[in-house]
Amino acid sequence: MKKQKNTVKVIPLLVLLVLLALWFLVSYYELVPSFMLPSPQAVLRAFWTDRVLLLNHLKVTMLEALVGLSIGVLLGFICALAMDRFRLVKEALYPLLVLTQTVPTVAIAPLLVLWLGYGLLPKITLVVIVTFFPIAMNLYQGFQGADKDSLLLLQAMGANRLDLFRYVKWPMSLTSFFAGLKISTSYALVGAVIAEWLGGYAGLGVYMTKVKKSYSFDKMFAVIVFISIISYLCLLLVQWLEKKSMPWKKGEKHEL
């Protein structure tokens, strides 16, 4: 069993190494022009050359993503709680929430920049929009999936609504909450970058726009890889929080 678990962990690393090897071979033998697909060495060199600039831009993007994600989680929690508590609220909001997901993010971003300017506000607003839905829907499903027998037992023992939420609904909805949080976390960084594409003074999206205009594709690939790594590290942090928040599921695996 232990050998099988180790094999499962090694497979993604092997796939990554194979992809890197293919990338190196394609660029080495110039199967694709270097201005279209720079070599891994060129990408690493570009990252190292602009490392200070990238880190400064990262601070802005992470600020937008974290603030927007925090607000999105809070609003999603309130919305899920209201839909679970009041049937009329659920019937009124549920279709609207689904409808909001039919509007492309790239269509919303230009309007936000037009209405709110080029500062942090439109970026944070877009992050809130893209992170709110997964939290609200997953939490609502988690609240609805709470064990009915446990709720009836606590009610028979004189528990109030707060007790039902604290001891049954919230613990049983944590799995759904963290499932939504993983999705929202990945959306947060992407949403901030997309908003920065359309206007701003700093951020990884602004950096990408500048290097694209100068046809510096090695730098473009460098920032793409950088964003992917940061997103993965954020997901690992959420996974760690999930394990710490649900110690009763310590024996279960939460692989990304």
Phi, psi and omega in degrees: 000317180296320179297321179295319179297318179296323179296318179298323180287328184282329185305311179301323179295320179295319178298318179297317179296321178296317179296319177296320178296318178297318178301315180297316182294318180298317180286325182294317180270006176055041175292334174233135180306141185297332179288343177264323180224090179294155181288159177303323179296319179294323179293315178297320179295319179295319178297316182294321180296319184256020187301318181293317179296318179296318180294323177294319177293325180299323180302317181293313181297319180293324177298313179298316183293317183290316179294315179296319179295318180298315179293319179298319178295316180297313180293322178297320178296314180297318181295316180296319180296318180293319180293325179288326184278320186239120182297323181296320178296320179297313181295331181278320187269327187304310179297325180292322178297317178295320182296324181297335182280353178273350180268121181298142180299320182292343177276332180280321187305313180299325179293320180296319178295321180295319184280322191250357177092196186252010180277205182284332189302312180295326179293314180296319179299317180294321178297319177300317182297317185279340181263341184295314187299309181301322180292311183299313185289317181293320179293319178300315178297324177294317177298318181292334182271006179299145184297120183293323180296320178295320178296316180295322180296314180293324176297320178294334179271003176093017180288144177268182183297322179295320178296318179299319180291316186291319188260344182236298189295312183294311178301322183283346180262359184297323179299315178293322180299313182288332173297316177291325181293324177298317178295314182295324180297317178291325178291328187298310182293318180296317179298320179296318181294317179299317179296324180290332177304324190268358177154136180165174182250339181202162182127161181295327177294321177295318177300316179299320179297318182293315182288333177292319180294332179267006179057034177269079186289337175295320177289326177297314177296324181298316181288327177296314178297320180299314179297320179298318180294315179298318179298318180294320179296322177296320178293323176296323177295318177297320179296321177295317177297324179298315180294321180290329182279339181233070181297338179289348178252027185300326182284347183269154180266141176235065184282143175275000000 
